[in-house]
Tab-separated table of C-alpha atoms and ligand atoms in Angstrom:
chain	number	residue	atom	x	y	z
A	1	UNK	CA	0.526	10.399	18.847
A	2	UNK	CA	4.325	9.106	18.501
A	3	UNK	CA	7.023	11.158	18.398
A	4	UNK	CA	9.798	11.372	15.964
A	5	UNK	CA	12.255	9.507	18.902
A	6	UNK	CA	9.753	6.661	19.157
A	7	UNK	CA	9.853	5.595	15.617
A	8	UNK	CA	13.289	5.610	15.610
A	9	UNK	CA	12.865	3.400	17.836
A	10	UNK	CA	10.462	1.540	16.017
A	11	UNK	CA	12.326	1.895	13.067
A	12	UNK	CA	14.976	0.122	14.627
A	13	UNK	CA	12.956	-3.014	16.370
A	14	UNK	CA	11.144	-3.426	12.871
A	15	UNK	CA	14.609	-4.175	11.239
A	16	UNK	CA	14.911	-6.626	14.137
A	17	UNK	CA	11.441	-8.280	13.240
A	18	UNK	CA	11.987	-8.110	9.650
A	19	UNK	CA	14.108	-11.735	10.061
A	20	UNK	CA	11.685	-13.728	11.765
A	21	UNK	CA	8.434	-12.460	9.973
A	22	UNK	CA	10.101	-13.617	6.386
A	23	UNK	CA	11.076	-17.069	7.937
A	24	UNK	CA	7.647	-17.703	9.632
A	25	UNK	CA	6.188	-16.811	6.275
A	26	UNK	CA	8.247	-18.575	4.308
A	27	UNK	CA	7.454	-22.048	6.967
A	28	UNK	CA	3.910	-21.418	6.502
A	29	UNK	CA	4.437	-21.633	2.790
A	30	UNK	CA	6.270	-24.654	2.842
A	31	UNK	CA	2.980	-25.974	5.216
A	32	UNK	CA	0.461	-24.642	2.759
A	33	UNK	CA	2.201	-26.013	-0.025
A	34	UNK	CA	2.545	-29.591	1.406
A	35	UNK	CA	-0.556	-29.846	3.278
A	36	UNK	CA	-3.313	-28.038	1.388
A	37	UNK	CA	-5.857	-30.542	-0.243
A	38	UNK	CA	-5.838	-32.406	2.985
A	39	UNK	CA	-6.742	-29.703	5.242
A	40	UNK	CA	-10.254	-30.144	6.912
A	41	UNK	CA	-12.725	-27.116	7.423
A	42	UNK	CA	-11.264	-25.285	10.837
A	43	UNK	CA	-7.405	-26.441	9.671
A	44	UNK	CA	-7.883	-24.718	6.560
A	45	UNK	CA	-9.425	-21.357	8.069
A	46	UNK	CA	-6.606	-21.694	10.867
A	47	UNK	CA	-3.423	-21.544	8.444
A	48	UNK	CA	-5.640	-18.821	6.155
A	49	UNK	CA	-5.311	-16.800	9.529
A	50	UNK	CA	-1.878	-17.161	10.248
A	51	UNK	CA	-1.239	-16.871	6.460
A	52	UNK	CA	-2.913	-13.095	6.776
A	53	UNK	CA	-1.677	-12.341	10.263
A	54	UNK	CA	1.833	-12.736	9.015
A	55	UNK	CA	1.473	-10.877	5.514
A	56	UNK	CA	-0.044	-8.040	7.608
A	57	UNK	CA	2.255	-7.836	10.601
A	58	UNK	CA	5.118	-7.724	6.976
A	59	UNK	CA	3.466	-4.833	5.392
A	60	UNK	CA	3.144	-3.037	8.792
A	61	UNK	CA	7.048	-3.666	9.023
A	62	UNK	CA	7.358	-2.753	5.485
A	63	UNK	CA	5.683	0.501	5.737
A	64	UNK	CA	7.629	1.302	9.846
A	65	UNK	CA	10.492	0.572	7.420
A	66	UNK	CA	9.933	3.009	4.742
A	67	UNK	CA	8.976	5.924	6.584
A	68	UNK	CA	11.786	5.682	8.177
A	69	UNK	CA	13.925	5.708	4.853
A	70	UNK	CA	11.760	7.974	3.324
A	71	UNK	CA	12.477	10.363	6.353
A	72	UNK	CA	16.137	9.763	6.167
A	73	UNK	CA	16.001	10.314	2.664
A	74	UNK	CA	17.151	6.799	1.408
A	75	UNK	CA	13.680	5.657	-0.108
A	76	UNK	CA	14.282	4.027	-3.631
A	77	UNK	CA	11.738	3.672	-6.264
A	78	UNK	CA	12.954	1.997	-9.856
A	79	UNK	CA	10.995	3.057	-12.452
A	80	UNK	CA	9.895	0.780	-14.907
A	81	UNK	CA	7.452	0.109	-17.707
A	82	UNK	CA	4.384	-2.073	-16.504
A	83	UNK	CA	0.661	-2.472	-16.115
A	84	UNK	CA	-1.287	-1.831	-12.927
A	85	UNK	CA	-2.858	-5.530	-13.936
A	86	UNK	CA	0.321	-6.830	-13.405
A	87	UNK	CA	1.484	-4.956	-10.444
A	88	UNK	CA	-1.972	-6.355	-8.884
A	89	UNK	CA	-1.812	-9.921	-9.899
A	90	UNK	CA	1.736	-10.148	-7.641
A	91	UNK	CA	-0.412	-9.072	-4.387
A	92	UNK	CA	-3.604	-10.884	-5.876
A	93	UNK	CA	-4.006	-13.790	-3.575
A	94	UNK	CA	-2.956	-12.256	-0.636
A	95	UNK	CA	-5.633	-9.255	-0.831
A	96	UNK	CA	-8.391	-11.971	-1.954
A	97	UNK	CA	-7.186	-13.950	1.182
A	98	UNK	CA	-6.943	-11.054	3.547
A	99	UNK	CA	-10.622	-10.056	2.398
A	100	UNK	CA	-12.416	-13.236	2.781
A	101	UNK	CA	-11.303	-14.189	6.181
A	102	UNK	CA	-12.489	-10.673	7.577
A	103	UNK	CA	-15.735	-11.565	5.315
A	104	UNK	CA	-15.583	-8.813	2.864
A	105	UNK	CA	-16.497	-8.926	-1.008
A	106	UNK	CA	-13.111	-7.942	-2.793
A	107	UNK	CA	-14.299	-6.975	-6.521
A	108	UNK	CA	-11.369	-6.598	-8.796
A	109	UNK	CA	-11.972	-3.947	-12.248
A	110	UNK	CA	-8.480	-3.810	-13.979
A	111	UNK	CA	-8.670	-3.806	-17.391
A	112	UNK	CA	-5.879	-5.620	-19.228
A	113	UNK	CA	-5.536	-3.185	-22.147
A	114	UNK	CA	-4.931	0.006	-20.066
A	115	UNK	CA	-1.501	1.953	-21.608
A	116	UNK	CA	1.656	1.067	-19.648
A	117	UNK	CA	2.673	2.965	-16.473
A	118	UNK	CA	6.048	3.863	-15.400
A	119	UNK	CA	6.093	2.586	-11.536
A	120	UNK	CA	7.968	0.728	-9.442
A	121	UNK	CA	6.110	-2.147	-8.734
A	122	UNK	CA	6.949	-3.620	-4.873
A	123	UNK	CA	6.213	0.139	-4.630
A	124	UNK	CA	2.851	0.597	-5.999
A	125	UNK	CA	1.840	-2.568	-5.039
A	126	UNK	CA	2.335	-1.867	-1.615
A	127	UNK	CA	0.493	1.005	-1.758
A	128	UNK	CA	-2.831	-1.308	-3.593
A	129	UNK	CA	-2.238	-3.215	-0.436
A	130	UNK	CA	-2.492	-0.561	1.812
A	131	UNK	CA	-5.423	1.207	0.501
A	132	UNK	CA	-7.506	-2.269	0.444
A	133	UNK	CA	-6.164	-3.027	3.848
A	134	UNK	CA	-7.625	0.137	4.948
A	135	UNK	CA	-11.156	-0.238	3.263
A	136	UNK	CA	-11.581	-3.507	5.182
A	137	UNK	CA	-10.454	-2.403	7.991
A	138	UNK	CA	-12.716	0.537	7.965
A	139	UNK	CA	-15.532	-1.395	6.970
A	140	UNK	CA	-18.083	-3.839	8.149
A	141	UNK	CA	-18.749	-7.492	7.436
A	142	UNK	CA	-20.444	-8.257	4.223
A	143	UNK	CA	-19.002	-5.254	3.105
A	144	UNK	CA	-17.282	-4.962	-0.330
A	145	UNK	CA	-14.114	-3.471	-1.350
A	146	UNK	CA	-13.547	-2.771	-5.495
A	147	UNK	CA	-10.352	-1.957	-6.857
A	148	UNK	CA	-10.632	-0.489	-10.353
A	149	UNK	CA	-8.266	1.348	-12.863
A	150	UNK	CA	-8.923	3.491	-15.843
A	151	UNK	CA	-6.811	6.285	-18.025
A	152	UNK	CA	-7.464	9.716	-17.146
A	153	UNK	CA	-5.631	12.003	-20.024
A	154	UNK	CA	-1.666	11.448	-19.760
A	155	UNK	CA	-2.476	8.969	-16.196
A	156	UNK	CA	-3.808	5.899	-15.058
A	157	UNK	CA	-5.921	6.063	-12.425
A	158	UNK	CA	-6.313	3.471	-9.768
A	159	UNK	CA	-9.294	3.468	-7.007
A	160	UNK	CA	-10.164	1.453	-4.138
A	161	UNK	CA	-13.637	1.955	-3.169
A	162	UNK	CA	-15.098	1.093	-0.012
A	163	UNK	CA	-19.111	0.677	1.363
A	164	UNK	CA	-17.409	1.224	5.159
A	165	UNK	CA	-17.349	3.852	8.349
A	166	UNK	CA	-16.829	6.626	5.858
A	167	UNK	CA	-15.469	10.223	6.926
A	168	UNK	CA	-16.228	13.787	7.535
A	169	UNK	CA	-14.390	16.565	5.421
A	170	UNK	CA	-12.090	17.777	8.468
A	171	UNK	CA	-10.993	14.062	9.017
A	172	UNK	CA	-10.570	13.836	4.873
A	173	UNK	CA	-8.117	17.145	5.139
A	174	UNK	CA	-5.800	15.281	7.109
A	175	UNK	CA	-5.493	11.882	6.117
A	176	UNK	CA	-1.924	11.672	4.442
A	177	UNK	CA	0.009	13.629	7.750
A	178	UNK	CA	2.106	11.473	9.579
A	179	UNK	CA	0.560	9.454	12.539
A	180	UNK	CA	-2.729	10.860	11.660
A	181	UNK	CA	-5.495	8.823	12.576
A	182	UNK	CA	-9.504	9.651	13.119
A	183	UNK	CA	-10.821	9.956	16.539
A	184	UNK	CA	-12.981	7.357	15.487
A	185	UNK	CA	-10.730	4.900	14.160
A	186	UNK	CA	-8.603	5.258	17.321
A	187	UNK	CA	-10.995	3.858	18.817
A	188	UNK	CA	-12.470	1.049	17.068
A	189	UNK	CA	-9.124	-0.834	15.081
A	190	UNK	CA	-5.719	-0.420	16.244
A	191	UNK	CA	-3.391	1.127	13.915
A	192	UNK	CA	-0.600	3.334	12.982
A	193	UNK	CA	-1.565	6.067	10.889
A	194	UNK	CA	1.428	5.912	8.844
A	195	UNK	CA	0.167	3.782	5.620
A	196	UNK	CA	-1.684	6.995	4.089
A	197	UNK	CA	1.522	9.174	4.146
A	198	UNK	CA	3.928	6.255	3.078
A	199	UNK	CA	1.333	6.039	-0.075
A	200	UNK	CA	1.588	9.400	-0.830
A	201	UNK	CA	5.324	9.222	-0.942
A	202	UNK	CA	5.127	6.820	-2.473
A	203	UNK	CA	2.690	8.311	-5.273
A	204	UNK	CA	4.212	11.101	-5.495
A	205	UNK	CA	7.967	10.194	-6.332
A	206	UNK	CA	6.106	8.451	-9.346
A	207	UNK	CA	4.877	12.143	-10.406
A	208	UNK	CA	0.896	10.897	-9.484
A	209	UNK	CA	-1.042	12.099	-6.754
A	210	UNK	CA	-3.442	10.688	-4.220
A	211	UNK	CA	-6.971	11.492	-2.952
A	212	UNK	CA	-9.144	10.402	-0.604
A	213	UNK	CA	-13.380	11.255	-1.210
A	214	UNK	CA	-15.531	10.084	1.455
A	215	UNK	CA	-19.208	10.509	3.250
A	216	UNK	CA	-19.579	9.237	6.846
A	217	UNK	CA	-21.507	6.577	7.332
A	218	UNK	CA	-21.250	5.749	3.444
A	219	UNK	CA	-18.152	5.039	2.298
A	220	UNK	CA	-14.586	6.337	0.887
A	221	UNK	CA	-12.894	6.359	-2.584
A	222	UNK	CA	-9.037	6.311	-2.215
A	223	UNK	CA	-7.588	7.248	-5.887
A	224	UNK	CA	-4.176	7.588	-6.883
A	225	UNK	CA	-2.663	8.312	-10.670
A	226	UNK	CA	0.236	7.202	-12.214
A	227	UNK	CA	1.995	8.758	-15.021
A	228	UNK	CA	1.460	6.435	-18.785
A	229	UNK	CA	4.945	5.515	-19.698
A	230	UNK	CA	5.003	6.733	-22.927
A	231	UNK	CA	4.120	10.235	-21.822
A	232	UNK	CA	7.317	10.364	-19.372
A	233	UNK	CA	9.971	8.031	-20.919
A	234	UNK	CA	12.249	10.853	-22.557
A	235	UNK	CA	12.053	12.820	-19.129
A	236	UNK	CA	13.307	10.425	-17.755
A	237	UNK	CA	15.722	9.424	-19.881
A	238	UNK	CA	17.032	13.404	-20.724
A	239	UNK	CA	17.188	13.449	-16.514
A	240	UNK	CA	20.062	10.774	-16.925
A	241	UNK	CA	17.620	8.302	-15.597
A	242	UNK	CA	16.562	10.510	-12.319
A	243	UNK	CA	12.995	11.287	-11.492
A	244	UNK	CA	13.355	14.735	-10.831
A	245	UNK	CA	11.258	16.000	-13.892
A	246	UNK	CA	8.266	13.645	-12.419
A	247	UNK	CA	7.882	14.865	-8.984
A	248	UNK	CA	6.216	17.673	-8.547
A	249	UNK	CA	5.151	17.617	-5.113
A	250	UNK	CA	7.004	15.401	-2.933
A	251	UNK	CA	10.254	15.867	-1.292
A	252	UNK	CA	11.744	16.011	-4.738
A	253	UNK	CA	14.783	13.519	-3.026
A	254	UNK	CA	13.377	10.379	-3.151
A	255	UNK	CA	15.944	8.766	-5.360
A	256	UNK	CA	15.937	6.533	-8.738
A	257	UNK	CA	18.943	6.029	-10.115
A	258	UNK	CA	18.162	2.989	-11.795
A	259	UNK	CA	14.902	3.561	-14.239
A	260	UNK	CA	15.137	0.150	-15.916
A	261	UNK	CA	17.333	-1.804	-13.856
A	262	UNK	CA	15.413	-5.185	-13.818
B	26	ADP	P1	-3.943	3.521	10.087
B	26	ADP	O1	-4.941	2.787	9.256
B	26	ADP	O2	-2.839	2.641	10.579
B	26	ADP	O3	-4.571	4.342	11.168
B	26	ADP	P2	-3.440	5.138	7.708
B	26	ADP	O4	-2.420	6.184	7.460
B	26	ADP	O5	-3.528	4.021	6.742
B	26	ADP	O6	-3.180	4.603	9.164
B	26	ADP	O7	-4.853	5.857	7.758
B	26	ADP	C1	-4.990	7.069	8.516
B	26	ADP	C2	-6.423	7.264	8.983
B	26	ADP	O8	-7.269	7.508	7.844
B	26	ADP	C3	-7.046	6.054	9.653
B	26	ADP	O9	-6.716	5.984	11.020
B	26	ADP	C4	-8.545	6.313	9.453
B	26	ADP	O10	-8.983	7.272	10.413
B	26	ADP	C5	-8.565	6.977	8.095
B	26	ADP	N1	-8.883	6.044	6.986
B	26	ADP	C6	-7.988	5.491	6.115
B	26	ADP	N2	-8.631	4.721	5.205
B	26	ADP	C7	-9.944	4.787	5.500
B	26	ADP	C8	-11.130	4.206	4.929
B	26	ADP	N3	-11.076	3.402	3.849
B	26	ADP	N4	-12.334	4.528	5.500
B	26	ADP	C9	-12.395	5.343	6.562
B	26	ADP	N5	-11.320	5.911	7.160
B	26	ADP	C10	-10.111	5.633	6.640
């Protein structure tokens, strides 16, 4: 288990990798964009790898990054109105890529007609991208991974469901800590047990919360809500534009002065 020095230290070298990952990506862009059509069979599966290799190795920075903000208290989240379809559609490809080169099925159930949500959206979508990165990485080939959304009262609730390794109850009780990570996993898929508790955060500072239901051997069910806009958009605005009134069980400091800065 690291300790707080190391990912300080971590912290720091991630900022250092942060440059290089976004120009490799950006490159293989550039070679995607130019070269796909003419790809044969092994090219084409070769650049999808490096495609998801680099998108991962990003969020992995992305998330070093914000735990480290989030523990120095400089995470920002900008509130604004939009719909979980749209937040998804921005990490679409990626996920559907990620998914079928570690042969998984990803289903996607997000109805288009769901209220508005007040999130911000790199945000949330990073935590979508977590939670599906998770089921297939906790999961077998052929598996599937679904990803549906539906209102529950004043929320919207989004799940990511998983046919994978599954967990006990004891594991289930500790999933969002910091560093946490299953005996189990530890051993079979390297990892940092960091992506749960930046999600909560993450979740939280939005006014949701986050749950995890699971059997081992069967499967998990990772669910998170997010408040409807409508139902929040004069608390926020009588809070001078602050989430305070929203969180109810985070830190209460992670900071949004800017509800609909664009
Ligand atoms: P990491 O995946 O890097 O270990 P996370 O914080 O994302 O870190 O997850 C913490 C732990 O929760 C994992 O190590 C694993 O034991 C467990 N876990 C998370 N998602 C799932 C899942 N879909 N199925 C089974 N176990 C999971």
């Amino acid at each position: 288990m690291p300790e707080e020095e190391d990912l300080n230290f971590i912290s720091f070298a991630a900022h250092e990798l942060r440059g290089p990952i976004t120009v490799i990506r950006g490159y293989l862009d550039i070679i995607n964009e130019e070269f796909a059509g003419r790809l044969q069979g092994d090219e084409r599966q070769l650049l999808d790898r490096l495609v998801v290799s680099s998108n991962r190795l990003s969020s992995y920075i992305d998330n070093i990054l914000n735990v480290a903000r989030y523990d120095r208290h400089h995470l920002k989240v900008y509130l604004l109105e939009d719909t979980v379809a749209n937040i998804y559609a921005s990490i679409a490809d990626d996920m559907q890529l990620r998914a079928s080169t570690q042969h998984r099925m990803l289903s996607i159930n997000i109805p288009d007609d769901l209220p508005t949500v007040a999130a911000d959206h790199g945000s949330i979508g990073e935590v979508i991208g977590n939670l599906i990165d998770n089921a297939i990485k906790y999961s077998f080939e052929g598996g599937s991974v679904t990803v549906s959304a539906e209102q529950k009262g004043d929320f919207v609730e989004v799940s990511v469901a998983d046919n994978g390794i599954g967990m006990p109850a004891n594991v289930v009780d500790n999933l969002f800590h910091k560093f946490y990570r299953s005996h189990r996993s530890r051993e079979a898929v390297a990892g940092t047990g960091i992506g749960l508790y930046i999600c909560k955060a993450f979740v939280e500072s939005h006014g949701g919360s986050i749950i995890a239901r699971s059997r081992e051997n069967e499967g998990s069910v990772f669910s998170f809500t997010l408040p409807i806009y409508a139902t929040v958009k004069d608390k926020l605005l009588e809070d001078g534009q602050l989430n305070n009134q929203l969180i109810r069980k985070g830190g209460g400091w992670i900071k949004n002065h800017a509800m609909y800065k664009g």
